[in-house]
Coordinates of C-alpha atoms in Angstrom, one line a residue:
M1 CA 107.3 -13.6 119.6
N2 CA 108.0 -14.9 123.1
S3 CA 110.8 -17.1 121.7
V4 CA 112.4 -14.2 119.9
P5 CA 115.5 -12.8 121.8
D6 CA 115.0 -9.5 123.5
E7 CA 117.8 -7.9 121.4
I8 CA 115.9 -8.8 118.2
V9 CA 112.6 -7.4 119.5
E10 CA 114.5 -4.2 120.4
H11 CA 116.0 -4.0 117.0
I12 CA 112.6 -4.5 115.2
L13 CA 110.9 -1.9 117.4
S14 CA 113.8 0.6 116.9
L15 CA 112.8 0.7 113.2
L16 CA 109.5 2.3 114.2
S17 CA 109.1 6.1 114.5
N18 CA 105.4 7.0 114.3
A19 CA 104.3 7.8 117.8
R20 CA 101.0 6.1 117.5
D21 CA 102.6 2.8 116.4
I22 CA 105.1 3.0 119.3
A23 CA 102.4 3.7 121.8
A24 CA 100.4 0.7 120.6
C25 CA 103.5 -1.5 120.9
T26 CA 104.0 -0.6 124.5
C27 CA 100.6 -2.1 125.3
V28 CA 101.4 -5.5 123.9
S29 CA 103.6 -6.8 126.6
K30 CA 106.1 -5.8 129.3
S31 CA 109.1 -6.8 127.2
W32 CA 107.9 -4.7 124.3
K33 CA 107.4 -1.7 126.7
E34 CA 110.9 -2.2 128.1
A35 CA 112.2 -1.9 124.5
V36 CA 111.0 1.7 124.1
P37 CA 114.1 3.3 125.6
Y38 CA 116.1 2.0 122.7
I39 CA 113.9 3.6 120.0
P40 CA 116.0 6.3 118.3
S41 CA 113.3 8.2 116.4
L42 CA 109.9 9.7 117.3
Y43 CA 107.5 11.2 114.8
F44 CA 104.3 13.0 115.8
P45 CA 102.1 13.6 112.7
R46 CA 99.9 16.7 112.3
N47 CA 96.8 14.8 113.4
S48 CA 98.3 13.0 116.3
F49 CA 95.9 14.6 118.9
D50 CA 92.9 15.6 116.8
G51 CA 90.6 14.2 119.4
V52 CA 92.3 15.8 122.3
V53 CA 90.6 19.0 123.6
R54 CA 93.2 20.3 126.0
R55 CA 96.6 21.2 124.7
A56 CA 98.2 20.3 128.1
D57 CA 97.1 16.7 127.7
A58 CA 98.8 16.4 124.3
D59 CA 102.0 18.0 125.7
A60 CA 102.0 15.6 128.6
T61 CA 101.7 12.6 126.2
I62 CA 104.5 13.8 124.0
G63 CA 106.6 14.5 127.2
R64 CA 106.1 11.0 128.5
M65 CA 107.1 9.4 125.3
I66 CA 110.2 11.6 125.0
A67 CA 111.2 10.8 128.6
A68 CA 110.8 7.1 127.9
A69 CA 113.0 7.2 124.8
A70 CA 116.4 7.4 126.6
C71 CA 118.4 7.0 123.4
L72 CA 116.4 9.4 121.3
E73 CA 118.3 10.8 118.3
E74 CA 115.6 12.0 116.0
L75 CA 112.6 14.1 117.0
V76 CA 109.9 15.2 114.5
I77 CA 106.8 17.1 115.8
Y78 CA 104.2 18.3 113.3
C79 CA 101.3 18.5 115.7
P80 CA 100.6 21.6 117.8
F81 CA 102.5 22.0 121.1
S82 CA 103.5 24.7 123.5
S83 CA 106.9 26.4 123.5
T84 CA 107.3 25.9 127.3
A85 CA 106.8 22.1 126.9
L86 CA 109.3 22.1 124.0
A87 CA 112.0 23.7 126.2
S88 CA 111.6 20.9 128.8
W89 CA 111.7 18.1 126.2
L90 CA 114.9 19.5 124.6
A91 CA 116.6 19.9 127.9
L92 CA 115.8 16.3 128.7
R93 CA 117.3 14.9 125.5
C94 CA 119.8 17.5 124.6
R95 CA 122.8 15.1 124.8
S96 CA 121.4 12.4 122.4
L97 CA 119.4 14.4 119.8
R98 CA 121.0 14.6 116.4
L99 CA 118.0 15.6 114.2
L100 CA 115.2 18.0 115.2
E101 CA 112.2 18.9 112.9
L102 CA 109.5 21.2 114.3
R103 CA 106.3 22.7 112.8
M104 CA 106.1 25.9 114.7
D105 CA 103.0 27.5 113.2
G106 CA 100.8 25.8 115.8
V107 CA 102.8 26.8 118.9
A108 CA 100.1 27.6 121.5
D109 CA 101.7 30.5 123.3
K110 CA 103.2 32.4 120.4
A111 CA 102.1 36.0 120.4
A112 CA 101.9 38.5 117.6
A113 CA 104.4 41.3 117.5
A114 CA 103.1 44.7 118.1
S115 CA 105.6 46.2 115.7
D116 CA 109.0 45.5 114.1
E117 CA 110.7 46.9 117.2
E118 CA 108.7 44.9 119.8
Y119 CA 108.9 41.1 119.5
P120 CA 107.7 38.4 121.8
A121 CA 110.2 36.0 123.4
N122 CA 111.7 33.9 120.6
E123 CA 110.4 30.4 120.8
L124 CA 113.5 29.1 119.1
D125 CA 115.8 30.1 122.0
C126 CA 115.4 26.7 123.7
I127 CA 116.9 24.9 120.7
G128 CA 120.3 26.3 121.7
V129 CA 120.7 23.7 124.4
V130 CA 120.9 20.9 121.9
Q131 CA 124.6 21.4 121.0
G132 CA 125.0 18.0 119.2
L133 CA 122.4 18.7 116.5
E134 CA 123.4 17.7 113.0
T135 CA 120.1 18.5 111.2
L136 CA 117.6 21.2 112.1
K137 CA 114.3 21.8 110.1
L138 CA 111.8 24.4 111.1
W139 CA 108.4 25.1 109.6
G140 CA 106.3 28.3 110.0
V141 CA 108.7 30.1 112.4
S142 CA 108.9 33.9 113.0
L143 CA 112.5 35.2 113.0
M144 CA 111.9 38.8 113.8
R145 CA 115.0 38.8 116.0
P146 CA 117.9 36.5 116.3
P147 CA 117.4 33.4 118.4
N148 CA 119.7 33.1 121.5
W149 CA 122.0 30.5 120.1
S150 CA 125.7 30.3 120.8
S151 CA 127.1 28.1 118.1
F152 CA 126.1 24.8 116.5
E153 CA 129.5 23.3 115.6
R154 CA 128.1 19.9 114.5
L155 CA 125.1 21.3 112.5
R156 CA 125.4 20.4 108.8
T157 CA 121.8 20.8 107.5
L158 CA 119.5 23.8 108.2
E159 CA 116.1 24.1 106.6
I160 CA 113.6 26.9 107.4
I161 CA 110.3 26.8 105.6
G162 CA 107.5 29.3 105.5
A163 CA 109.1 31.8 107.8
T164 CA 108.8 35.5 108.3
L165 CA 112.3 36.9 108.6
R166 CA 114.3 40.1 109.1
D167 CA 117.8 40.7 107.7
A168 CA 119.7 40.9 111.0
A169 CA 117.9 37.8 112.4
L170 CA 118.6 35.7 109.4
R171 CA 122.3 36.8 109.3
D172 CA 122.9 36.0 113.0
T173 CA 121.0 32.6 112.6
V174 CA 123.2 31.5 109.7
H175 CA 126.3 32.8 111.5
A176 CA 125.5 30.5 114.5
C177 CA 125.6 27.6 112.1
S178 CA 129.0 28.2 110.6
N179 CA 129.7 24.6 109.5
L180 CA 126.7 24.0 107.3
T181 CA 126.9 21.9 104.2
D182 CA 123.2 22.2 103.3
L183 CA 121.1 25.3 103.7
A184 CA 117.4 25.7 102.6
L185 CA 115.2 28.8 103.2
L186 CA 112.0 28.0 101.4
G187 CA 108.8 30.1 101.1
C188 CA 110.2 32.8 103.3
D189 CA 109.6 36.6 103.2
G190 CA 110.4 39.9 104.9
V191 CA 114.1 40.3 103.9
G192 CA 115.7 43.0 101.7
A193 CA 119.3 41.7 101.6
V194 CA 120.6 38.2 102.2
S195 CA 124.3 37.7 102.7
I196 CA 125.7 34.1 103.1
E197 CA 129.4 33.4 103.9
L198 CA 129.8 29.8 104.8
Q199 CA 133.1 28.0 104.0
R200 CA 131.7 24.5 104.0
L201 CA 128.4 25.1 102.2
E202 CA 127.9 22.7 99.3
R203 CA 124.1 23.0 98.6
C204 CA 122.0 26.1 98.9
R205 CA 118.3 26.5 98.1
L206 CA 116.7 29.9 98.7
D207 CA 113.0 30.7 97.8
F208 CA 111.8 34.1 98.8
L209 CA 108.3 35.4 98.2
G210 CA 107.1 38.7 96.8
P211 CA 107.9 41.1 93.9
G212 CA 110.4 43.2 96.0
N213 CA 113.9 44.0 94.8
S214 CA 115.8 41.9 97.3
S215 CA 119.5 41.2 96.9
L216 CA 121.7 38.1 97.5
H217 CA 125.4 37.9 98.1
I218 CA 126.9 34.5 98.6
S219 CA 130.5 33.5 99.2
S220 CA 131.1 29.8 99.6
P221 CA 134.2 28.2 98.0
R222 CA 132.7 24.6 98.2
L223 CA 129.3 25.5 96.7
E224 CA 128.1 22.9 94.2
V225 CA 124.3 23.4 94.0
L226 CA 122.7 26.8 94.0
E227 CA 118.9 27.1 93.5
I228 CA 117.4 30.6 94.2
Q229 CA 114.1 32.3 93.6
G230 CA 112.9 35.8 94.3
F231 CA 116.1 38.0 94.0
S232 CA 116.6 40.9 91.7
W233 CA 120.3 41.5 92.4
I234 CA 122.6 38.5 92.7
R235 CA 126.3 38.2 93.3
V236 CA 128.2 35.0 93.7
E237 CA 131.9 35.4 94.6
Q238 CA 134.5 34.0 92.3
S239 CA 135.6 31.0 94.3
H240 CA 133.0 28.2 93.9
R241 CA 132.4 24.8 92.3
I242 CA 128.9 25.2 91.1
R243 CA 127.6 22.2 89.1
R244 CA 123.9 23.0 89.2
L245 CA 122.5 26.6 89.0
C246 CA 118.9 27.6 89.0
I247 CA 117.8 31.2 89.1
A248 CA 114.1 32.2 89.1
K249 CA 112.0 35.3 89.7
N250 CA 108.3 34.6 89.6
A251 CA 107.3 38.2 90.2
G252 CA 109.2 41.4 89.5
R253 CA 112.4 41.7 87.6
V254 CA 116.0 40.3 87.7
Y255 CA 118.3 43.3 87.1
K256 CA 121.8 41.9 87.6
V257 CA 123.6 38.6 88.0
D258 CA 127.3 38.9 88.8
M259 CA 129.2 35.6 89.0
W260 CA 132.5 34.0 88.0
K261 CA 132.6 31.5 85.2
P262 CA 131.9 28.0 86.7
A263 CA 134.2 25.4 85.2
D264 CA 132.2 22.4 86.2
L265 CA 128.6 23.6 85.4
E266 CA 126.4 20.7 84.3
F267 CA 122.9 22.1 84.6
M268 CA 121.5 25.7 84.5
S269 CA 117.9 26.9 84.6
L270 CA 116.8 30.5 84.1
R271 CA 113.1 31.3 84.7
G272 CA 111.0 34.4 85.3
V273 CA 108.6 36.9 83.8
Q274 CA 111.1 39.7 83.1
W275 CA 114.9 39.8 83.1
S276 CA 117.2 42.5 82.1
W277 CA 119.0 41.4 78.9
N278 CA 122.3 42.3 80.6
A279 CA 121.5 39.8 83.3
V280 CA 120.6 37.1 80.8
S281 CA 123.6 37.6 78.5
S282 CA 126.1 37.8 81.5
V283 CA 124.8 34.4 82.8
L284 CA 124.9 32.8 79.4
Q285 CA 128.5 34.0 78.9
C286 CA 129.5 32.5 82.2
A287 CA 127.8 29.2 81.3
S288 CA 129.9 28.3 78.3
E289 CA 130.5 24.8 79.7
V290 CA 126.9 24.0 80.6
Q291 CA 125.5 20.6 79.4
H292 CA 121.8 21.0 80.2
L293 CA 120.2 24.4 79.7
V294 CA 116.6 25.4 80.5
M295 CA 115.5 28.9 79.4
K296 CA 112.0 30.0 80.4
I297 CA 112.1 33.8 80.6
E298 CA 109.0 35.6 79.1
F299 CA 110.3 39.1 78.5
C300 CA 113.3 41.4 78.8
G301 CA 113.6 45.0 79.7
D302 CA 114.9 47.1 82.7
F303 CA 111.7 49.0 83.4
D304 CA 107.9 48.4 83.4
T305 CA 107.7 48.0 79.7
L306 CA 107.9 44.3 78.7
Q307 CA 110.2 43.8 75.7
P308 CA 111.0 40.8 73.5
F309 CA 114.5 39.2 73.4
P310 CA 116.9 40.8 71.0
E311 CA 118.0 38.9 68.0
I312 CA 120.3 36.0 68.7
D313 CA 122.7 34.4 66.2
L314 CA 122.2 30.7 66.2
V315 CA 125.7 29.9 65.1
E316 CA 127.3 32.2 67.7
F317 CA 125.0 30.8 70.4
F318 CA 126.0 27.2 69.9
N319 CA 129.6 28.0 69.3
N320 CA 129.6 29.7 72.7
H321 CA 128.0 26.6 74.3
P322 CA 129.8 23.6 72.6
K323 CA 129.1 21.1 75.4
L324 CA 125.3 21.5 75.4
R325 CA 123.6 18.1 75.4
M326 CA 120.0 19.0 76.5
F327 CA 118.3 22.3 75.6
E328 CA 114.8 23.4 76.7
I329 CA 113.8 26.6 74.9
H330 CA 110.7 28.6 75.9
G331 CA 108.9 30.8 73.4
A332 CA 110.8 34.1 73.9
L333 CA 114.3 32.6 73.4
F334 CA 113.1 30.5 70.4
A335 CA 111.6 33.6 68.8
A336 CA 115.0 35.4 69.3
L337 CA 116.7 32.5 67.4
C338 CA 114.2 32.8 64.6
Q339 CA 114.8 36.4 63.6
K340 CA 115.7 37.6 60.1
N341 CA 119.5 37.4 60.6
S342 CA 119.6 34.6 63.1
L343 CA 120.7 32.1 60.5
K344 CA 122.9 34.3 58.3
N345 CA 126.2 32.7 59.5
L346 CA 125.2 29.1 58.7
D347 CA 127.6 27.2 56.4
S348 CA 128.7 23.7 55.7
R349 CA 131.4 23.9 58.3
F350 CA 129.0 24.7 61.2
M351 CA 128.2 21.8 63.5
I352 CA 126.4 21.4 66.9
P353 CA 128.6 18.7 68.3
C354 CA 127.0 17.4 71.5
L355 CA 123.3 18.3 71.4
E356 CA 121.2 15.1 71.9
E357 CA 117.8 16.4 73.0
V358 CA 116.0 19.7 72.5
V359 CA 112.6 20.7 73.8
I360 CA 111.0 23.8 72.1
T361 CA 107.9 25.6 73.3
V362 CA 106.2 27.6 70.5
R363 CA 104.0 30.4 71.7
S364 CA 103.1 32.1 68.5
P365 CA 102.5 31.1 64.9
L366 CA 103.9 34.4 63.6
N367 CA 107.1 34.4 61.6
A368 CA 106.3 30.8 60.7
E369 CA 108.7 30.4 57.8
Q370 CA 111.7 31.5 59.8
K371 CA 110.7 29.3 62.7
L372 CA 110.5 26.3 60.5
N373 CA 113.9 27.2 59.0
T374 CA 115.4 27.3 62.6
L375 CA 113.9 23.9 63.4
E376 CA 115.3 22.4 60.2
S377 CA 118.7 23.9 61.0
L378 CA 118.7 22.5 64.5
L379 CA 117.9 19.1 63.0
R380 CA 120.5 19.3 60.2
Y381 CA 123.5 20.5 62.1
S382 CA 123.0 18.6 65.4
V383 CA 125.0 15.5 64.6
K384 CA 124.0 13.6 67.8
L385 CA 120.4 14.7 68.0
R386 CA 118.1 11.8 69.2
R387 CA 115.0 13.7 70.2
M388 CA 113.3 17.0 69.3
A389 CA 110.0 17.7 71.2
I390 CA 107.9 20.6 69.9
R391 CA 105.4 21.9 72.4
I392 CA 102.5 23.8 70.9
S393 CA 99.7 23.3 73.5
Q394 CA 100.3 26.9 74.7
M395 CA 100.4 28.4 71.2
K396 CA 98.1 31.4 70.7
N397 CA 95.8 30.0 68.0
C398 CA 93.5 33.0 67.5
H399 CA 95.6 34.1 64.5
E400 CA 94.6 32.7 61.1
A401 CA 98.2 31.6 60.5
A402 CA 98.0 29.1 63.3
D403 CA 96.4 26.3 61.3
D404 CA 98.9 26.6 58.4
F405 CA 101.8 26.7 60.8
F406 CA 100.5 23.6 62.6
K407 CA 100.2 21.8 59.2
E408 CA 103.8 22.6 58.4
I409 CA 104.9 21.3 61.8
C410 CA 103.1 18.0 61.2
K411 CA 104.8 17.7 57.8
F412 CA 108.1 18.3 59.5
K413 CA 107.4 15.6 62.0
Y414 CA 106.2 13.2 59.4
M415 CA 109.5 13.6 57.4
N416 CA 111.6 13.0 60.6
S417 CA 109.3 10.8 62.7
K418 CA 112.1 8.9 64.5
I419 CA 113.4 12.1 66.1
I420 CA 110.6 14.7 66.3
Q421 CA 107.7 14.5 68.6
I422 CA 104.7 17.0 68.9
E423 CA 103.6 17.6 72.5

């Protein structure tokens, strides 16, 4: 290594980011230690200071390494630290930092709020000095009041994970990051209404906890990917370019989805325990151009009573979705396609032109004959079908018809073994 030029050593060491590895390298030789200022990235894992008793010692070690890295562009800290030390670190490297990722649930001097009106000093205020940030990721923060940020003009990616929020604090935080292209709020709670108006936003992921009836309003003309979970009332303004749409509600109900027809929609997933049928039908009407559709909604109904899906005409459904290539059907929708009149409009002119793969989850052996007829119709009229997977592992088998139905499914597979699979 002594014969390797200093520039090559600096380049090799600049590829390191783990703080333990970098600290070990500084002990090898003087030339290696002198390469530390050129390291662009520092990463402190969760267990970096497991053997350290005093938090001040850990803060001092982190501070020395940040001070030594004069060209630091990326700082990731998962281990516990104090908010006062964080402020000094950020002030020291505010000109060079481009990426900042912090796990805040272990901040030493974070106090609990006495009530919604009385909050401790916001530990995020100090981030405002790093005006050149392009990516900001925060874990376990408490946004009870807006952080004291002016504006992050260069920030393109904002991720907040596992946070407790309030409506006004979230609104002002997003407003301070007006040029975002990527926004992710994951595992968050505490909000009743979320409104996002970002002109450059392209990808948005929102995951909010709890069964509450929270609402979402989003207006972003460049939006291409929208993945949301936890909202009962959803409105997406007309101007957008959505190609991927995922809507889920793991607890509670989805009452309404109001959005304009996306011309470039490629993938759509609808999941949840209970959706209003008006919400389901309105989304399906908007998604006439969809190519990959996942439907995993258990029940319909606007109130506490869980209701099955209404009858769906198979011919009308596929005529309204002519570009569908991949289709994943859960038990409730499949049952709706297997009702008495679901196949009444079938004739020799009908064709499913683009369907290549269909995955069907069967939850009940009831109405077995009609279900088999629907399976046969999907196979017969799908001219490009390459694979049909029938999932029966979750089927309720306590009914005496379950064994007979399973035998019929096996016969169906045997007659079409190159296409049909039983999972």
